[in-house]
PDB file of C-alpha atoms in Angstrom:
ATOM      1  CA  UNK A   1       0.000   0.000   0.000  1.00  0.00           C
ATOM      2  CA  UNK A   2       1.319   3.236  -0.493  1.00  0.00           C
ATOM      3  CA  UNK A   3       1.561   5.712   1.962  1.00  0.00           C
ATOM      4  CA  UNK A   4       3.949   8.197   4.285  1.00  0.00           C
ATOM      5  CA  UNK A   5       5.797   6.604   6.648  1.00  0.00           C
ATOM      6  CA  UNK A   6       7.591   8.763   9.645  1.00  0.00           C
ATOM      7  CA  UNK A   7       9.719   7.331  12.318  1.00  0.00           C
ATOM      8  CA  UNK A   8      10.504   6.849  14.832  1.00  0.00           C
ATOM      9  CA  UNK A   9       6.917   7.331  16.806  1.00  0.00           C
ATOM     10  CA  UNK A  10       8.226   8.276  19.875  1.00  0.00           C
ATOM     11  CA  UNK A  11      11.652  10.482  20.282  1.00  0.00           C
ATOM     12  CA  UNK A  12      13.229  11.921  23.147  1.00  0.00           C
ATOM     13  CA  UNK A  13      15.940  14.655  22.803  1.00  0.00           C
ATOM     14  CA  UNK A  14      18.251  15.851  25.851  1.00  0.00           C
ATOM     15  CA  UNK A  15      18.482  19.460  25.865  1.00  0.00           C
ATOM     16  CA  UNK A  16      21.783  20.570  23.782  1.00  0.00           C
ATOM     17  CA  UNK A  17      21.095  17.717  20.883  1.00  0.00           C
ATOM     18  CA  UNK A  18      20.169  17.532  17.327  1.00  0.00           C
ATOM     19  CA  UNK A  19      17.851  14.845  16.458  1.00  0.00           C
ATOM     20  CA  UNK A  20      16.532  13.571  12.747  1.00  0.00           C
ATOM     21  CA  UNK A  21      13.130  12.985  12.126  1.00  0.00           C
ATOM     22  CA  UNK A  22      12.617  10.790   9.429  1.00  0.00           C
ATOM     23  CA  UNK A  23       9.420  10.572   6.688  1.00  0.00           C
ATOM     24  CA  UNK A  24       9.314   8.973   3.724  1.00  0.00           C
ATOM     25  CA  UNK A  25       7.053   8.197   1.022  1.00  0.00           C
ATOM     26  CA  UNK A  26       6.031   5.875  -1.815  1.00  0.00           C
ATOM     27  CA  UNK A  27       3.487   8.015  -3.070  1.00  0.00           C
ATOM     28  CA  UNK A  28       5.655   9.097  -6.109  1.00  0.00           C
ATOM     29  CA  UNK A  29       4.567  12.855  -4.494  1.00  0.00           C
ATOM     30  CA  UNK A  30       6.654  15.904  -5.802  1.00  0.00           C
ATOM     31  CA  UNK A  31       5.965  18.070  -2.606  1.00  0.00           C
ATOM     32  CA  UNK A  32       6.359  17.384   1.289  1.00  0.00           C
ATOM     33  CA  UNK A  33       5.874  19.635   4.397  1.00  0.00           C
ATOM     34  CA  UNK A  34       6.628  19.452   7.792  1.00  0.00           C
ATOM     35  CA  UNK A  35       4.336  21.051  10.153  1.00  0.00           C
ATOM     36  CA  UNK A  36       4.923  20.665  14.154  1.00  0.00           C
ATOM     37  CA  UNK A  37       1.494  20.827  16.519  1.00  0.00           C
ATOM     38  CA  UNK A  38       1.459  21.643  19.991  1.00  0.00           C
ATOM     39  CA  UNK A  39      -1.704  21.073  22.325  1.00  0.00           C
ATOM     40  CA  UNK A  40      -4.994  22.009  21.414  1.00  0.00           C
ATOM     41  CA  UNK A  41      -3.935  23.730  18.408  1.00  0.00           C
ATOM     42  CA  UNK A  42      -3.532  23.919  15.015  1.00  0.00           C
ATOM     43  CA  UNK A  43      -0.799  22.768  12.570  1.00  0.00           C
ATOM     44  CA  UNK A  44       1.722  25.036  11.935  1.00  0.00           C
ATOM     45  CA  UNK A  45       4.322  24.918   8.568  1.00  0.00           C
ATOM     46  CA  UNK A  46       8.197  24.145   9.534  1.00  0.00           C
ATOM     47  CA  UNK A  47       9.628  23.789   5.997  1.00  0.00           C
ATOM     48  CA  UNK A  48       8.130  22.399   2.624  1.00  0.00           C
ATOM     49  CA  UNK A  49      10.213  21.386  -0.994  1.00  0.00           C
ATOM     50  CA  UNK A  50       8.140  21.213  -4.124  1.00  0.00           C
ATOM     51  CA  UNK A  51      10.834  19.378  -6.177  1.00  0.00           C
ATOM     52  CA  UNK A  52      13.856  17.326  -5.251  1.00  0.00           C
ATOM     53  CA  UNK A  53      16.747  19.231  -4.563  1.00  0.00           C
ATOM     54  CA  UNK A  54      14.950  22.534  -3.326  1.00  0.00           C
ATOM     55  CA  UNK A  55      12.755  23.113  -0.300  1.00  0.00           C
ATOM     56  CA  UNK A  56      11.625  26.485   1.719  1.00  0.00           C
ATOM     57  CA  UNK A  57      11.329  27.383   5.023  1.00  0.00           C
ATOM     58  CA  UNK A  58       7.593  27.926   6.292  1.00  0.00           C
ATOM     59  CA  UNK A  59       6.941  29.930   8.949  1.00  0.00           C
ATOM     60  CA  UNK A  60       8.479  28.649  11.923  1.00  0.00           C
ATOM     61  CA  UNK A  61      11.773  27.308  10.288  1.00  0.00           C
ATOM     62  CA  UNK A  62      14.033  28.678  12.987  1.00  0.00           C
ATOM     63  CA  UNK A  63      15.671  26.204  14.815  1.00  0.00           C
ATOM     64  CA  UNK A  64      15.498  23.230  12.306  1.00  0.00           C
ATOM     65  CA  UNK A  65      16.616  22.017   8.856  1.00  0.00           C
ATOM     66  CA  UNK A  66      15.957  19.600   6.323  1.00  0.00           C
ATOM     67  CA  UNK A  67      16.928  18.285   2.620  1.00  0.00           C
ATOM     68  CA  UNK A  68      15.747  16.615  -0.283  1.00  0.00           C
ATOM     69  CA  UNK A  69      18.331  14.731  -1.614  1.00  0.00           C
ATOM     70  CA  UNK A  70      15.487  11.687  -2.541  1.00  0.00           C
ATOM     71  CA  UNK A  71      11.561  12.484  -4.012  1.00  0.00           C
ATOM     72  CA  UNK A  72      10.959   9.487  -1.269  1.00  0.00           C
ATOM     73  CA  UNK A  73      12.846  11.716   1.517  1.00  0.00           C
ATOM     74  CA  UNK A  74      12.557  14.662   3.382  1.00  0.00           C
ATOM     75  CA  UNK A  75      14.206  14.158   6.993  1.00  0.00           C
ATOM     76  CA  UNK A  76      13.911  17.169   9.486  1.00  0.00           C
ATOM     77  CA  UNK A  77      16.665  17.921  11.577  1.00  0.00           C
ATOM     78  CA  UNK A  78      15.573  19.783  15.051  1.00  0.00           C
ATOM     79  CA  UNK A  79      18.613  21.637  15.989  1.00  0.00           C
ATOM     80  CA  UNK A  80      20.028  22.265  19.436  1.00  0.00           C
ATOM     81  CA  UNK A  81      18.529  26.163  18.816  1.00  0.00           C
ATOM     82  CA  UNK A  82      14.747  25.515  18.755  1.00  0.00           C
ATOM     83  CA  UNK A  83      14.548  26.251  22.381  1.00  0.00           C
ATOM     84  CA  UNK A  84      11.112  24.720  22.751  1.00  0.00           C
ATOM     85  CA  UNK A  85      11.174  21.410  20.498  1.00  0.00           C
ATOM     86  CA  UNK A  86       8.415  19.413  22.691  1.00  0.00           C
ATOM     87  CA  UNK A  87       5.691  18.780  20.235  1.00  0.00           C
ATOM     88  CA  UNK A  88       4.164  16.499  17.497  1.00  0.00           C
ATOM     89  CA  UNK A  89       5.651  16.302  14.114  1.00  0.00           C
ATOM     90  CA  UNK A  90       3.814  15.870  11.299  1.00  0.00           C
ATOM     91  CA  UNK A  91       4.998  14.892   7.694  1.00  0.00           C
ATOM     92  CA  UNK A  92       2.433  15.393   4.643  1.00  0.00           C
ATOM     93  CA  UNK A  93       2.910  15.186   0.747  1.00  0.00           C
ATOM     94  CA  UNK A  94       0.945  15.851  -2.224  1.00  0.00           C
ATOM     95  CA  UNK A  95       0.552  14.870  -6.042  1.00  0.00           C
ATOM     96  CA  UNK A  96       0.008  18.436  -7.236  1.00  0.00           C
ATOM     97  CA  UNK A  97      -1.202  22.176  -6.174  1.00  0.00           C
ATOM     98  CA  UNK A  98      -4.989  22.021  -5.157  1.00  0.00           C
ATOM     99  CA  UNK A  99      -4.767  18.292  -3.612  1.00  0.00           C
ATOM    100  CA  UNK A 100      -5.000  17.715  -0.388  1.00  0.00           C
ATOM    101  CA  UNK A 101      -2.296  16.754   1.653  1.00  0.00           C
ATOM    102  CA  UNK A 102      -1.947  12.710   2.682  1.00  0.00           C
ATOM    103  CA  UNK A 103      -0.374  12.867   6.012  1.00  0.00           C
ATOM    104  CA  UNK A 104       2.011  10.197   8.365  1.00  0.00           C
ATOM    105  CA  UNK A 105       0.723   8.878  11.617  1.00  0.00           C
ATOM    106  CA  UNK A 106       3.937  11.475  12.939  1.00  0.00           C
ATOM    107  CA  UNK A 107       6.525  11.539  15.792  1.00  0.00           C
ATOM    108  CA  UNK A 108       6.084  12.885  19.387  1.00  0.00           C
ATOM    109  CA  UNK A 109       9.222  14.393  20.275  1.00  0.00           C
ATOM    110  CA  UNK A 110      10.016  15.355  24.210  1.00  0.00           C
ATOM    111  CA  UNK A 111      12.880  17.074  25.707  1.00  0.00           C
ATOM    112  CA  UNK A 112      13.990  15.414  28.574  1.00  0.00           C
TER     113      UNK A 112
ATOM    114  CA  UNK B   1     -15.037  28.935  14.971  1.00  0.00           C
ATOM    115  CA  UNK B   2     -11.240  29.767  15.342  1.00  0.00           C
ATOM    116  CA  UNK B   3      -9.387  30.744  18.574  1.00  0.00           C
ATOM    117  CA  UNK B   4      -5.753  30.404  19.564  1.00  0.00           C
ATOM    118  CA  UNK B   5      -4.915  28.862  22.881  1.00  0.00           C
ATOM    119  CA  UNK B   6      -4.619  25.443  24.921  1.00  0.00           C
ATOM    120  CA  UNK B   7      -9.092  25.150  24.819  1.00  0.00           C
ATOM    121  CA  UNK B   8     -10.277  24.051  21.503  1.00  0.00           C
ATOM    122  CA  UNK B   9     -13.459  24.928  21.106  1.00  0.00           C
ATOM    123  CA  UNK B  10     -15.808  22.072  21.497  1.00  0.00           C
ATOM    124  CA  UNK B  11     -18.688  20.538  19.920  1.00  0.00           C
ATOM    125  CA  UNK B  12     -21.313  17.764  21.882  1.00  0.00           C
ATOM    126  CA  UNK B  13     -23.392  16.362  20.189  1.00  0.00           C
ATOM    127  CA  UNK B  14     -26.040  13.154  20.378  1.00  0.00           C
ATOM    128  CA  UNK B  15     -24.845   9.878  18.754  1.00  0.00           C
ATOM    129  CA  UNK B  16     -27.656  10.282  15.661  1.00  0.00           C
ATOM    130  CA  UNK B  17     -28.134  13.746  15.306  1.00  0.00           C
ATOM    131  CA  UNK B  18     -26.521  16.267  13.021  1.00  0.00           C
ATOM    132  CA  UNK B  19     -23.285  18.210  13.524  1.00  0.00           C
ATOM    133  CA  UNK B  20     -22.713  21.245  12.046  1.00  0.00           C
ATOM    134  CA  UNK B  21     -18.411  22.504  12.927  1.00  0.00           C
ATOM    135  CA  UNK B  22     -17.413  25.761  11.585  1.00  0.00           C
ATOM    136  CA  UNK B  23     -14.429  27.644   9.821  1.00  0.00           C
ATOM    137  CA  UNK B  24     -13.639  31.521   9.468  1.00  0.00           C
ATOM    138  CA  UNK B  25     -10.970  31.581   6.815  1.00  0.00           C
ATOM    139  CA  UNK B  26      -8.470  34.277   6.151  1.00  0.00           C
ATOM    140  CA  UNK B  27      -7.278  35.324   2.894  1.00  0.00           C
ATOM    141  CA  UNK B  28     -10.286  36.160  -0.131  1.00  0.00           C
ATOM    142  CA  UNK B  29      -7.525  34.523  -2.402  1.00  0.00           C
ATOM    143  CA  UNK B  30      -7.641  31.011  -0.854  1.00  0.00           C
ATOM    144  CA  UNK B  31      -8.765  28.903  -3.716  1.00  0.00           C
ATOM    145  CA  UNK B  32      -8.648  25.751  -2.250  1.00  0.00           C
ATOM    146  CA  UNK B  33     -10.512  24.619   1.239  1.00  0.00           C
ATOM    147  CA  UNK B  34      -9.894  20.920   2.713  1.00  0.00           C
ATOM    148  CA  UNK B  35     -11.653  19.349   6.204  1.00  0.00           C
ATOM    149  CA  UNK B  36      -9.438  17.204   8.035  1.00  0.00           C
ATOM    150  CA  UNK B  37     -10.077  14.766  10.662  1.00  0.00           C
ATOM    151  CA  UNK B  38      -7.324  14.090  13.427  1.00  0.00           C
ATOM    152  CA  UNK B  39      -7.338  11.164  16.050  1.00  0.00           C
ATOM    153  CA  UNK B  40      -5.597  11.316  19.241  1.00  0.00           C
ATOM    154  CA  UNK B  41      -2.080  10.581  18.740  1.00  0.00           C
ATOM    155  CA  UNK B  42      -2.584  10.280  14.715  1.00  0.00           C
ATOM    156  CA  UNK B  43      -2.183  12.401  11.891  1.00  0.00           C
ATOM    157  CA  UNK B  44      -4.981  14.207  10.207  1.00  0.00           C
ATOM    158  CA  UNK B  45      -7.082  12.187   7.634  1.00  0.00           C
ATOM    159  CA  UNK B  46      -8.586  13.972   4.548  1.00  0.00           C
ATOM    160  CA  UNK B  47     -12.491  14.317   4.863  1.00  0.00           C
ATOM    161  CA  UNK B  48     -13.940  16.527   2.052  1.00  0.00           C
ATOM    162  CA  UNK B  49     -12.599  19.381  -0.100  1.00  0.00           C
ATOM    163  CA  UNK B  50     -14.209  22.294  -1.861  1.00  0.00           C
ATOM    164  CA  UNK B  51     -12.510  25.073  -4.979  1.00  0.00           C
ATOM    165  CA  UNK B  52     -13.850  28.407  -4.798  1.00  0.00           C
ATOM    166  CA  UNK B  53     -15.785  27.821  -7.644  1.00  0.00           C
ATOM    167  CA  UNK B  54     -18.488  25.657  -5.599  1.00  0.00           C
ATOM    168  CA  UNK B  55     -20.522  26.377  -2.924  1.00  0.00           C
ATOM    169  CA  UNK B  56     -21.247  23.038  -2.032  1.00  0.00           C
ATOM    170  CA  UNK B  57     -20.202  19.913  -2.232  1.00  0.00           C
ATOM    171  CA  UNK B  58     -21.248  16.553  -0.641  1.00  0.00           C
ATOM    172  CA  UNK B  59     -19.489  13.154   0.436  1.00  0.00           C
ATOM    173  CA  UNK B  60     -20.492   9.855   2.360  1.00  0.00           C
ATOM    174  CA  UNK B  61     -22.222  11.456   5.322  1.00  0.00           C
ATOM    175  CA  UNK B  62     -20.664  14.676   4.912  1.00  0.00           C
ATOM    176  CA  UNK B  63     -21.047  18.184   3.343  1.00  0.00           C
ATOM    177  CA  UNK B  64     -19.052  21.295   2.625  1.00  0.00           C
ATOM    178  CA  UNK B  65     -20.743  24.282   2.258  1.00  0.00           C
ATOM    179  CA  UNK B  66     -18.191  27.504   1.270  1.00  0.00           C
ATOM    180  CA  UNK B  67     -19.535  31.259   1.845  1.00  0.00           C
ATOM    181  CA  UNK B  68     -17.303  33.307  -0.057  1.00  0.00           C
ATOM    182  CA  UNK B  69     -18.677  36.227   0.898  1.00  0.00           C
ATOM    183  CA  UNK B  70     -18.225  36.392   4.444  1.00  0.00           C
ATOM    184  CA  UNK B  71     -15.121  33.645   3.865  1.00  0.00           C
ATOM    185  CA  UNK B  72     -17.091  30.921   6.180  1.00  0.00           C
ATOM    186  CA  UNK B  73     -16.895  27.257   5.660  1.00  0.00           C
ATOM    187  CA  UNK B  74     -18.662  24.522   7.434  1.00  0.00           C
ATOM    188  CA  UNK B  75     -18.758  20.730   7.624  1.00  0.00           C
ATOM    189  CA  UNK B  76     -22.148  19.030   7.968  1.00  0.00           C
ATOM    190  CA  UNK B  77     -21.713  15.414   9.235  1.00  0.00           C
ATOM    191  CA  UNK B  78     -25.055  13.488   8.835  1.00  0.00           C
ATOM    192  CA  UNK B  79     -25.983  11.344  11.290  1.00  0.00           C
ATOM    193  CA  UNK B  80     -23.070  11.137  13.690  1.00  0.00           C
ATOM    194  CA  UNK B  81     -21.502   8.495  15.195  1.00  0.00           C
ATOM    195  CA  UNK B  82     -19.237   7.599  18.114  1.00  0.00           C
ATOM    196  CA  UNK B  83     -16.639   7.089  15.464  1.00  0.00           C
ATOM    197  CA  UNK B  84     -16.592  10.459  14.727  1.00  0.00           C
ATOM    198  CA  UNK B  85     -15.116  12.095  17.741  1.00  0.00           C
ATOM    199  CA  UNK B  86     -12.077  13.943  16.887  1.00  0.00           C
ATOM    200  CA  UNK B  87     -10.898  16.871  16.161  1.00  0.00           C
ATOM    201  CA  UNK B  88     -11.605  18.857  12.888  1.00  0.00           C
ATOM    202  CA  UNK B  89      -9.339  21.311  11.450  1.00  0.00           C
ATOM    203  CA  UNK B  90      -9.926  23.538   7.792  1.00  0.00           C
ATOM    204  CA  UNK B  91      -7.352  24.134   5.519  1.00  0.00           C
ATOM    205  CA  UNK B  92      -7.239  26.789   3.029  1.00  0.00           C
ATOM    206  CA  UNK B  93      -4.753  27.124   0.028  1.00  0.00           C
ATOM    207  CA  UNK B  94      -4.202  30.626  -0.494  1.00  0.00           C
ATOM    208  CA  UNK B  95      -3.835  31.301  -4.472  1.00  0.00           C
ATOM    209  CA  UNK B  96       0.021  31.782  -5.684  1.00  0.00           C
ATOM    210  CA  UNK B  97       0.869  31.148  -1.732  1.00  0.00           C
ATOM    211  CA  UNK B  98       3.440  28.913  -2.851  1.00  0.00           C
ATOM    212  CA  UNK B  99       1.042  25.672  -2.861  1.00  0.00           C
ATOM    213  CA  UNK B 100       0.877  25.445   1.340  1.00  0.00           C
ATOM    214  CA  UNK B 101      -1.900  24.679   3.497  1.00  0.00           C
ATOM    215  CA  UNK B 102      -2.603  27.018   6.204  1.00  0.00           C
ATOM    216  CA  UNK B 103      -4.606  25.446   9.175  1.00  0.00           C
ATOM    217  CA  UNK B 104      -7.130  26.327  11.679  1.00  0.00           C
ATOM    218  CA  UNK B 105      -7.039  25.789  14.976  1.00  0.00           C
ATOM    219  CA  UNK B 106      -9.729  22.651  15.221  1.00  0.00           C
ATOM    220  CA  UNK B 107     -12.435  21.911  16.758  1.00  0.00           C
ATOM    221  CA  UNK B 108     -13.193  19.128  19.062  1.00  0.00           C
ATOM    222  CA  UNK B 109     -16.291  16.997  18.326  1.00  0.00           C
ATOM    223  CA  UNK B 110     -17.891  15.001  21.214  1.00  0.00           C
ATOM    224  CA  UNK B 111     -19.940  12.345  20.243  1.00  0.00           C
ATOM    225  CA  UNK B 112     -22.506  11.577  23.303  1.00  0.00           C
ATOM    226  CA  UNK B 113     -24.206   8.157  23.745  1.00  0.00           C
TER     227      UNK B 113
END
């Protein structure tokens, strides 16, 4: 079946580390996103690419990175400078503009 | 409706009657609305989506309806169900935004027995 796969499920960081989150898909989808959602709110855009090779930071980019290397691939790196990285991670990708988004079952990082 | 905050606002409603969750949008260029369903603890599952050519548009138990004028969207769900507890976010595409969803806050739905 195809589908977006992120892992791992569960992360936990101590404070001063980077850590990769990983997503990947086999939805032979040209653009992927990475939101992050924190309690009772709303998702909230950390970085998206559109085309292997080239991605864009969203609007809380600060604090993490990513590449596209692979269409299949788009791993987020949470850097040691997001001061607040306790949240749920969310990976989506899409066929074309105007489609909806199909989403992974995403990663619950905590700072410990 | 939309805040910002811990709270989402919530919706209770009895297992077999209607429920009606709303959206304010923000931008009169969004193009492209979607209604996503999220799960404790999962990621959000595609429901329904509308263009801003339409003003309505109907699935398996659930309708869209899109208000241009006053940018308000809704989702009707028919009949609910226990099944359908979660919370419900809208996502608009705003036109030459760079192909991004922006997302509301959600709403919680309550399904009472």
């Amino acid at each position: 079946d195809g589908g977006i796969t992120q892992s791992p499920k569960y992360l936990f960081r101590k404070e001063g580390q980077n850590v990769t989150l990983s997503c990947e898909q086999n939805l032979n989808h040209d653009a992927m996103y990475w939101y992050r959602q924190d309690p009772g709110q709303g998702l909230r855009l950390i970085y998206y690419s559109q085309i292997v090779n080239d991605f864009q930071k969203g609007d809380i980019a600060e604090g993490y990175s990513v590449s596209r290397e692979k269409k299949e691939s788009f791993p987020l790196t949470v850097t040691s400078a997001q001061k607040n990285p306790t949240a749920f991670y969310l990976c989506a990708s899409t066929e074309a503009p105007n489609y909806g988004y199909t989403f992974g079952s995403g990663t619950r990082l905590t700072v410990v | 409706g939309e805040s910002v905050g811990l709270h989402l606002p919530t919706l209770s409603v009895q297992e077999g009657d209607n429920s009606i969750i709303n959206c304010a949008y923000s931008n009169s260029a969004s193009d492209y609305f979607i209604w996503y369903k999220q799960e404790s603890g999962k990621g959000p599952q595609f429901i329904i989506d509308i263009r801003s050519n339409m003003d309505k548009r109907q699935g398996q138990r659930v309708t869209v309806l899109l208000n241009k004028t006053v940018k308000h969207l809704s989702l009707q769900i028919a009949a609910t169900q226990p099944g359908d507890s979660a919370v419900y976010f809208c996502a608009e595409n705003i036109a030459g935004g760079g192909n991004k969803l922006t997302f509301g806050t959600g709403t919680q739905l309550k399904v009472e027995l």
